[in-house]
GROMACS .gro file of C-alpha atoms in nm:
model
  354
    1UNK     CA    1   0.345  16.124  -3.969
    2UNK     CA    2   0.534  16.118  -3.668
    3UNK     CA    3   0.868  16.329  -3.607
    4UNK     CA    4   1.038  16.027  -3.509
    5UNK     CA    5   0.953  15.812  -3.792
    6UNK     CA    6   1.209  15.977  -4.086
    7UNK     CA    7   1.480  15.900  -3.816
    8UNK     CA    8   1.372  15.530  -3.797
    9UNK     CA    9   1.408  15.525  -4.142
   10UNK     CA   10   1.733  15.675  -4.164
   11UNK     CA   11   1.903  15.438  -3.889
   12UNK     CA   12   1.729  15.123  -4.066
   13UNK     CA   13   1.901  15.253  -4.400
   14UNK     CA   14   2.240  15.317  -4.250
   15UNK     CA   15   2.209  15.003  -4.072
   16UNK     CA   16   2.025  14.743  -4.120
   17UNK     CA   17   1.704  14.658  -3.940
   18UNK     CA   18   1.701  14.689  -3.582
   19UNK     CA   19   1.577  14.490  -3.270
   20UNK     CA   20   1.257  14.524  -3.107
   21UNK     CA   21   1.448  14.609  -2.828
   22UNK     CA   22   1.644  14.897  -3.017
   23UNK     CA   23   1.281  14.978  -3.200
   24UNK     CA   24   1.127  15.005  -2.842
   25UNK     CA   25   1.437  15.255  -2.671
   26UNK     CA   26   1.371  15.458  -2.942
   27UNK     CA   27   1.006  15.495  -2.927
   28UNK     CA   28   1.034  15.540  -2.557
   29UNK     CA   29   1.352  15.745  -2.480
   30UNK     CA   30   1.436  15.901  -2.800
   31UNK     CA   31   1.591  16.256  -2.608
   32UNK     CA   32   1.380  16.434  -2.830
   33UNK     CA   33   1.099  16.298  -2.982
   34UNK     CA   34   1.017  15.958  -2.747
   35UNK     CA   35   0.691  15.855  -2.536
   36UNK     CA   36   0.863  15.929  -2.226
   37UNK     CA   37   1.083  16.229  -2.279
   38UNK     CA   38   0.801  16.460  -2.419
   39UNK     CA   39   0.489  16.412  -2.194
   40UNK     CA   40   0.294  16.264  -1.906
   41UNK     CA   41   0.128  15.998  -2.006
   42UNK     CA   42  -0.107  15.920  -1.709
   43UNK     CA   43  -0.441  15.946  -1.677
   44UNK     CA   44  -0.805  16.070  -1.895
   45UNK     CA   45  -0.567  16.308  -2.114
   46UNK     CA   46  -0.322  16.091  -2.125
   47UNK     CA   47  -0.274  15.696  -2.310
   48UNK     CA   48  -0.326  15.465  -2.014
   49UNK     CA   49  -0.422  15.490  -1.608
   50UNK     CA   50  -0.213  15.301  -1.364
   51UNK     CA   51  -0.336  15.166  -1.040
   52UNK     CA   52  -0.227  15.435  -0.797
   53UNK     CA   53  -0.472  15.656  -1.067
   54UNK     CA   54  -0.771  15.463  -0.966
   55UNK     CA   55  -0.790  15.496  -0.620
   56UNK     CA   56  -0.547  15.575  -0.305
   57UNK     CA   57  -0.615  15.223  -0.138
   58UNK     CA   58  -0.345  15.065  -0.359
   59UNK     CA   59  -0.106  15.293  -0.288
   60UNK     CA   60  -0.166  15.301   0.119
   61UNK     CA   61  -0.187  14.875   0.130
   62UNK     CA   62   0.152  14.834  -0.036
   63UNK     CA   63   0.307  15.124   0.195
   64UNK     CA   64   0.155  14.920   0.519
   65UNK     CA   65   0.323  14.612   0.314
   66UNK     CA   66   0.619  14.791   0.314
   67UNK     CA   67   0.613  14.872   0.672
   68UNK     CA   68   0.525  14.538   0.779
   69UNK     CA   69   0.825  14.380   0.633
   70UNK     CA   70   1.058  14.655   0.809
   71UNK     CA   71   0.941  14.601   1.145
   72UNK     CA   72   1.000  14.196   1.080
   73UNK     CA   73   1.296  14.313   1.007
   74UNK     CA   74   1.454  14.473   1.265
   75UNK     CA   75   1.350  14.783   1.233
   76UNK     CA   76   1.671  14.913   1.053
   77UNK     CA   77   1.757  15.297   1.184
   78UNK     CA   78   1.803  15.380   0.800
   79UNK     CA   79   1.658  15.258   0.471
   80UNK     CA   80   1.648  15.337   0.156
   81UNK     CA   81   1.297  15.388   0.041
   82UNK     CA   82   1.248  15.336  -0.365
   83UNK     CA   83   1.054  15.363  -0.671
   84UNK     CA   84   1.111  15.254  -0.993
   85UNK     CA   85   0.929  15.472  -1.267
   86UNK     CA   86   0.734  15.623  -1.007
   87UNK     CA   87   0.462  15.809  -1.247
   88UNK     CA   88   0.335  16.115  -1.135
   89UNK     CA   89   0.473  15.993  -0.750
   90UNK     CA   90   0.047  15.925  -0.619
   91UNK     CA   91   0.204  15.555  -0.536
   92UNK     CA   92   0.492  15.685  -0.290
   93UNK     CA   93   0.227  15.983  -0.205
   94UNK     CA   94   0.010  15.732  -0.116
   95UNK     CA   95   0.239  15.492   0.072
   96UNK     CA   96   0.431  15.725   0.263
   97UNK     CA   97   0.092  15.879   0.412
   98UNK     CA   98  -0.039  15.490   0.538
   99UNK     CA   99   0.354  15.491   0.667
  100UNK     CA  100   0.320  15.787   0.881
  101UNK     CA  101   0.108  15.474   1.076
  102UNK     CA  102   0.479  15.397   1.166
  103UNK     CA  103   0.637  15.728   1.251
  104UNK     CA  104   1.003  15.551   1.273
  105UNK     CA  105   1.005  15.428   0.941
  106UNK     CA  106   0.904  15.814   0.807
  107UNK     CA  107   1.187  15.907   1.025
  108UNK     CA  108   1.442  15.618   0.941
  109UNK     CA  109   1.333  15.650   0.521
  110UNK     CA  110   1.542  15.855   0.274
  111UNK     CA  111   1.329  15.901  -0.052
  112UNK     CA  112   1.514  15.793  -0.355
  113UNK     CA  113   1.305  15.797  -0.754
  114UNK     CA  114   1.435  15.628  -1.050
  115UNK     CA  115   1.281  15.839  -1.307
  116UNK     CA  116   1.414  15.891  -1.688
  117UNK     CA  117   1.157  16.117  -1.769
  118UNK     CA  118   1.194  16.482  -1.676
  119UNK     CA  119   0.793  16.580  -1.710
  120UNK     CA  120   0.705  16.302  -1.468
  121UNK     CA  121   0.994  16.431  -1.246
  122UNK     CA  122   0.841  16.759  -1.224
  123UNK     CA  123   0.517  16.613  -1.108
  124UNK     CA  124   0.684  16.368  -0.891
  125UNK     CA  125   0.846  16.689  -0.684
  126UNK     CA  126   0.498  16.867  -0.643
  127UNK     CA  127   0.347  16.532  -0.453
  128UNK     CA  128   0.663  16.428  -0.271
  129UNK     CA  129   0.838  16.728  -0.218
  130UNK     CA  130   0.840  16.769   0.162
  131UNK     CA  131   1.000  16.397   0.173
  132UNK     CA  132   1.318  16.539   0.037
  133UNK     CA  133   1.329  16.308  -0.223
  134UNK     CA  134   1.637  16.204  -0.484
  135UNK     CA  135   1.588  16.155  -0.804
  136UNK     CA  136   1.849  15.889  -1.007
  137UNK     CA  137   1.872  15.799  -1.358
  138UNK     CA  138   1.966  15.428  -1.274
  139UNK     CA  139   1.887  15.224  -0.959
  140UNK     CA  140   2.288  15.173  -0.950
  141UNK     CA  141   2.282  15.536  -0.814
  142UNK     CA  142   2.117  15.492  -0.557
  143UNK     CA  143   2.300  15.453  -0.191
  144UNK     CA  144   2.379  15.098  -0.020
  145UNK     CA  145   2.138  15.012   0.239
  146UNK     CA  146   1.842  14.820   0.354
  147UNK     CA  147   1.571  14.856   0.038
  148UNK     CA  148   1.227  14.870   0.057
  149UNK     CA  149   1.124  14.931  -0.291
  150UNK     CA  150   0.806  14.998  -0.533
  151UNK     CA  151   0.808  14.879  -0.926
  152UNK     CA  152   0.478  14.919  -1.065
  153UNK     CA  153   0.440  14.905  -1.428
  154UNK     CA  154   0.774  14.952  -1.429
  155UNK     CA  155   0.908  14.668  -1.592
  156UNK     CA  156   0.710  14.614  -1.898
  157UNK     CA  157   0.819  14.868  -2.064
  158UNK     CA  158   1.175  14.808  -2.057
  159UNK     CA  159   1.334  14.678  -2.395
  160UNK     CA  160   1.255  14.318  -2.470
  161UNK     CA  161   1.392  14.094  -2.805
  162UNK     CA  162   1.207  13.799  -2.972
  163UNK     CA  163   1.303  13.531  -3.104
  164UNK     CA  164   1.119  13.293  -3.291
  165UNK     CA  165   1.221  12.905  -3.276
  166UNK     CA  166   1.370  12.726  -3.624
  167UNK     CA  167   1.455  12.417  -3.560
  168UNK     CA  168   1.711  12.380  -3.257
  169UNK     CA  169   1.797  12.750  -3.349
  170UNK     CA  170   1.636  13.101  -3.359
  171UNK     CA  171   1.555  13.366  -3.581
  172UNK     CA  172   1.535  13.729  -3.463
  173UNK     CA  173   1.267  13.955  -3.498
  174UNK     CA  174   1.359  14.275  -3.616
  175UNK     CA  175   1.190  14.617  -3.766
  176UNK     CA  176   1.304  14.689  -4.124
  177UNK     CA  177   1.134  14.882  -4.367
  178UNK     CA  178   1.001  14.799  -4.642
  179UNK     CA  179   0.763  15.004  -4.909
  180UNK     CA  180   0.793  15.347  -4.726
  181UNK     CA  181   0.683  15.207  -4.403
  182UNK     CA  182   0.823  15.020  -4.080
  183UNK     CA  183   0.765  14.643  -4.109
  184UNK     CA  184   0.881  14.304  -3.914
  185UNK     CA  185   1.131  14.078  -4.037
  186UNK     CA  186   1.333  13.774  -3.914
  187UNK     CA  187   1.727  13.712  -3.903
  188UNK     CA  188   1.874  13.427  -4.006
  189UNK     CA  189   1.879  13.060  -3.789
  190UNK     CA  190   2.121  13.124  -3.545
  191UNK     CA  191   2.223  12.938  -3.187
  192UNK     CA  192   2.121  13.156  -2.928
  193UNK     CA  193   2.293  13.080  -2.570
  194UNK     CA  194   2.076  13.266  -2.331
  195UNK     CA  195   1.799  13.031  -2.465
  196UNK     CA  196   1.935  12.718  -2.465
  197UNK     CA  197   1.751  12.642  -2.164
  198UNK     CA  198   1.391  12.700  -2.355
  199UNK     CA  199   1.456  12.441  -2.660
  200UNK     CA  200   1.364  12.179  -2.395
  201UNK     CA  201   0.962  12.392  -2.356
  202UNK     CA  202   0.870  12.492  -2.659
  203UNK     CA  203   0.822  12.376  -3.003
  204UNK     CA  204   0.850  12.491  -3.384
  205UNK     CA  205   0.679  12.835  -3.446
  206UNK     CA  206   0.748  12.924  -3.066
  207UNK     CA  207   0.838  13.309  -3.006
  208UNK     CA  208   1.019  13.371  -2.668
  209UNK     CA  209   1.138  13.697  -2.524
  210UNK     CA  210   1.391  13.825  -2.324
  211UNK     CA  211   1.466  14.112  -2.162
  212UNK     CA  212   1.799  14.198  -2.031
  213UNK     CA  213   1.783  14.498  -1.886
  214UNK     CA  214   1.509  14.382  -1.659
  215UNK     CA  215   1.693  14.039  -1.529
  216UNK     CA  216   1.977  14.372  -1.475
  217UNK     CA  217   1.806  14.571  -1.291
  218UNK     CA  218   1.663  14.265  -1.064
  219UNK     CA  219   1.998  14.138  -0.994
  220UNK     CA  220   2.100  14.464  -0.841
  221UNK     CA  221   1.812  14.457  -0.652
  222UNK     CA  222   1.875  14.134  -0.518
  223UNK     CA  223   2.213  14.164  -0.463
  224UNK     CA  224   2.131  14.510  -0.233
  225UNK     CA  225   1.840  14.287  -0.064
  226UNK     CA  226   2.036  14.011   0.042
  227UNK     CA  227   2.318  14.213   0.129
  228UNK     CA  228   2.174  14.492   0.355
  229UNK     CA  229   1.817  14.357   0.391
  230UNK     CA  230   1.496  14.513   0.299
  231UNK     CA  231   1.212  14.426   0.049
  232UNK     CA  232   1.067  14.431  -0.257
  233UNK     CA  233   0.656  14.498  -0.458
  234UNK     CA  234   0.708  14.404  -0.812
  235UNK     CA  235   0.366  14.480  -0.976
  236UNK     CA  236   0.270  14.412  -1.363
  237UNK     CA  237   0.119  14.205  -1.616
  238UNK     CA  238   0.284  13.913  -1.759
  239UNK     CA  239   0.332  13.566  -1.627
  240UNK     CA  240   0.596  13.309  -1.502
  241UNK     CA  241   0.777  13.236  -1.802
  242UNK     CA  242   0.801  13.351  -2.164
  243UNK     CA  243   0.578  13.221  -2.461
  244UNK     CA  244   0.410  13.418  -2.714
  245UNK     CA  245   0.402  13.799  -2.862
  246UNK     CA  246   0.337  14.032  -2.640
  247UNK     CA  247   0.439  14.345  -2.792
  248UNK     CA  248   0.164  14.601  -2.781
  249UNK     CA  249   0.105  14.939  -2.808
  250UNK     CA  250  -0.166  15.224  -2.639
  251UNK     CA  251  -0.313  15.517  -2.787
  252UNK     CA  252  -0.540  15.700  -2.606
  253UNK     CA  253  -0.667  15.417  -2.382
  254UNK     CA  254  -0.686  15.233  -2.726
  255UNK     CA  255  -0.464  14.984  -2.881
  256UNK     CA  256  -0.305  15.020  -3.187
  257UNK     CA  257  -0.033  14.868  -3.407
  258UNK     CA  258   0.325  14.877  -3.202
  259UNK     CA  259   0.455  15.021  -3.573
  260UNK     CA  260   0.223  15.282  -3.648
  261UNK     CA  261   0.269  15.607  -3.454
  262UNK     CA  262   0.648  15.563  -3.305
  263UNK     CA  263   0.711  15.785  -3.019
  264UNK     CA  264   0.355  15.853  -2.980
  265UNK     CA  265   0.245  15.529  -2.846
  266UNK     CA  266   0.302  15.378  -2.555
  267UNK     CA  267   0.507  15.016  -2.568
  268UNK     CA  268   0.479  14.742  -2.345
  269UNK     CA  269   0.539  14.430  -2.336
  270UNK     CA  270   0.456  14.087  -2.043
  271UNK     CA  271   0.722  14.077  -1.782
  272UNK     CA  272   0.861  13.732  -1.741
  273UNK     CA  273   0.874  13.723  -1.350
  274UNK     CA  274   0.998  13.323  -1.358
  275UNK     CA  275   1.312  13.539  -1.555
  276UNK     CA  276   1.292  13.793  -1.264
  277UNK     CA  277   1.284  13.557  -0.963
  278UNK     CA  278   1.587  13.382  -1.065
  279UNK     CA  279   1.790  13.681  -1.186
  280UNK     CA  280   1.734  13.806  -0.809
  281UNK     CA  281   1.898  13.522  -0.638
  282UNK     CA  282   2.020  13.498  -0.373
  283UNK     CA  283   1.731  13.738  -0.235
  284UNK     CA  284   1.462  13.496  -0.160
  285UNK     CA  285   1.092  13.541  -0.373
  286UNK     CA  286   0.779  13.480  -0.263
  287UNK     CA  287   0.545  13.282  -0.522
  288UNK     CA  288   0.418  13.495  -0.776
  289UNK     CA  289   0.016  13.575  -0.652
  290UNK     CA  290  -0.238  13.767  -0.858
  291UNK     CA  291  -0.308  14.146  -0.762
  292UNK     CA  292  -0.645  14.104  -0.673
  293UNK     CA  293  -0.589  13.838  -0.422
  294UNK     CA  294  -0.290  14.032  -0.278
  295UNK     CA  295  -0.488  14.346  -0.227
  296UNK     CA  296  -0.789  14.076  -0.035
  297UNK     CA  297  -0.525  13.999   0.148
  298UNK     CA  298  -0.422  14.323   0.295
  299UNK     CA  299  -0.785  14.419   0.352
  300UNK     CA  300  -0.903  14.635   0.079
  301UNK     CA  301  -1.214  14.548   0.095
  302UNK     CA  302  -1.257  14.624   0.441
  303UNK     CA  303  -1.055  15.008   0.359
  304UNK     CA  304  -1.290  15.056   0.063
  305UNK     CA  305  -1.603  15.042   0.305
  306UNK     CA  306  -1.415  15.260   0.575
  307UNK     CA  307  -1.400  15.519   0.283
  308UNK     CA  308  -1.769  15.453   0.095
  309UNK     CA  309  -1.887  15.567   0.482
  310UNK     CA  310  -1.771  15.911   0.360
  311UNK     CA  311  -1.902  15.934   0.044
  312UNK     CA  312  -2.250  15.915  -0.185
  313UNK     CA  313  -2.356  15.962  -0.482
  314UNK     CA  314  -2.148  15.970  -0.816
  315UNK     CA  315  -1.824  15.976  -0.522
  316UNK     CA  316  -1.973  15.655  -0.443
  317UNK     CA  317  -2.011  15.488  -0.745
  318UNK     CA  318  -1.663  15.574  -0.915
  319UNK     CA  319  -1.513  15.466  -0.553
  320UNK     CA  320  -1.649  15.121  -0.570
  321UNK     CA  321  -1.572  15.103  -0.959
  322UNK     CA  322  -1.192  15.177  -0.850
  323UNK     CA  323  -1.194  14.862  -0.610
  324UNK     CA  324  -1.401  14.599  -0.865
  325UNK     CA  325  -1.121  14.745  -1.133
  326UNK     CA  326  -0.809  14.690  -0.878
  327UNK     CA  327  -0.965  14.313  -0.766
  328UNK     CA  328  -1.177  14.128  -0.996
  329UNK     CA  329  -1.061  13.871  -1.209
  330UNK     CA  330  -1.213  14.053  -1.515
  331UNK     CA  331  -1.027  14.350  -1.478
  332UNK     CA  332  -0.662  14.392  -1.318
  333UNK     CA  333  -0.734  14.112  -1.040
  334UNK     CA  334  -0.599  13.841  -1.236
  335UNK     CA  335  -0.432  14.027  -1.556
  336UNK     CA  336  -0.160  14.213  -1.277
  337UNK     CA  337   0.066  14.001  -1.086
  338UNK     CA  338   0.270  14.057  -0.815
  339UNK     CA  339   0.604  13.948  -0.716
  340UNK     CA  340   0.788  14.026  -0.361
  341UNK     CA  341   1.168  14.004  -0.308
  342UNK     CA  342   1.324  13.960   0.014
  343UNK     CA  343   1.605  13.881   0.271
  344UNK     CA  344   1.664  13.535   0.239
  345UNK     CA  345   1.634  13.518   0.629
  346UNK     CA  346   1.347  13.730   0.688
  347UNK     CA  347   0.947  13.658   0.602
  348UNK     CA  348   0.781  13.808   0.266
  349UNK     CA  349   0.582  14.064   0.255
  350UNK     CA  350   0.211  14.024   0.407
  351UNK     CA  351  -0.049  13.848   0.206
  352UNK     CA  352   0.148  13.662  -0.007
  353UNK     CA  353   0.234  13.311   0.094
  354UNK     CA  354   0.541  13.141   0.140
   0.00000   0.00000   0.00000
């Protein structure tokens, strides 16, 4: 049984059920016994591999993205380089070497890492240490300025709700318990103002989420963007618009129930970039463009063959297995999406259209 779970049942019972959104801060942040606060969760050992894991081209074609948009920009003498949930820091590792392309930016960058999770911060500090970097527990800590700024699989797993249409009302999912174990339940019909707007696309039976602290988080972010300038890469699954359950949780590079081992699962759940784009206003967004074709874009094909020219072998063959699993449709190509926030006045980031 997990540590966490007797609490779960002691909040339900002194409360009431909870959201999915409480249920998921919980799982993830509990100070003692959630996902986040107790290990690293990257890689073989680990419950899941990000992109930056698979191979250093990702990493190095969003830094030159990065870079591209600051020299259409002006060059600004000072910016404040960014990453949300940065992992074990191989993304900004990765980045900041293709930067060093642009020795101005290294010199005009200061480093600053939203990071919650003090094991990842510790690995964070052995790859970026001689960057000087920050580390904040919010993005509204970090300094005004020009942003250039990294999310990847960052967003899904902040805290989303769901809500189930009735009618021209909504019922709210929630986690109860019920028979010595964690179960889902729904609330009562009940208007619901922040999706008033979605009665007009979907139909009886429909479950939408939401997810406020994201649309939060992107506002800032847009607000700092169209302010002071700057850019941003938001890369992760989901699509433009909510419709469905999406909830789901990883075990050991396996899924499993999202009630069945809390705090020892990851949670996740789609980002809703259409939700995203518009919470960012008035930073401009570029149209939302699937990873694969972003990465073709910026030439990683043409990097991965620089860098099979090095290698044989077994080297060879998990090399090009990294850049069939970063592109291809089947795999993350199509599944990851990425969005790009900018100045309003300024062009997107390369390879995605305007």
């Amino acid at each position: 049984m997990s540590a966490l779970l007797p609490l779960l049942e002691a909040r339900i019972a002194a409360e009431g059920p909870m959201s999915v959104a409480e249920y998921m801060t919980w799982c993830l942040l509990h100070p003692q016994h959630g996902y986040y606060t107790t290990r690293d969760p990257l890689g073989a050992k680990g419950d899941f591999t990000t992109a930056p894991e698979i191979s250093q081209m990702f990493g190095e074609l969003l830094g030159l993205a990065l870079a591209q948009s600051w020299v259409d920009q002006g060059r600004p003498k000072r910016v404040i380089l960014a990453e949300l949930g940065p992992g074990r820091g191989t993304l900004m590792a990765d980045a900041l070497r293709a930067m060093r392309a642009v020795p101005e930016l290294i010199a005009a960058a200061e480093l600053h890492l939203v990071e919650a999770s003090p094991a990842l911060r510790a690995e964070q500090a052995k790859r970026l240490g001689g960057f000087a970097p920050r580390w904040h527990d919010s993005l509204a800590d970090l300094p005004e300025g020009p942003l250039f700024l990294l999310a990847n699989e960052f967003f899904d797993v902040l805290p989303v709700r769901q809500f189930l249409r009735d009618g021209e009302g909504w019922r709210e999912r929630v986690v109860g318990w019920h028979e010595g174990q964690l179960s889902f339940g729904l609330t009562d019909i009940a208007p619901q103002a922040a999706l008033e707007h979605r009665l007009a696309d979907t139909e009886q039976g429909d479950m939408v989420e939401i997810c406020a602290p994201a649309e939060a988080l992107v506002q800032e972010v847009g607000r700092r963007i169209a302010t002071h300038g700057g850019a941003a890469l938001v890369i992760d699954y989901g699509t433009w618009g909510s419709l469905g359950d999406t909830l789901q949780a990883v075990r050991s590079h396996e899924r499993t129930a999202p009630l069945d081992t809390p705090g020892e699962a990851d949670l996740t759940a789609h980002v809703d970039f259409g939700a995203l784009a518009q919470a960012a206003a008035p930073a401009a967004h570029a149209p939302l463009t699937a990873q694969g074709v972003f990465l073709e874009r910026l030439g990683i094909t043409e990097r991965a063959r620089a860098l099979a020219a090095r290698l044989q072998g077994a080297a060879l063959e998990s090399h090009i297995a990294a850049h069939r699993r970063l592109t291809h449709p089947g795999e993350m190509g199509s599944l990851f999406k990425v969005l790009a926030l900018h100045a309003p006045h300024s062009p997107p980031p390369p390879g995605l259209d305007t």
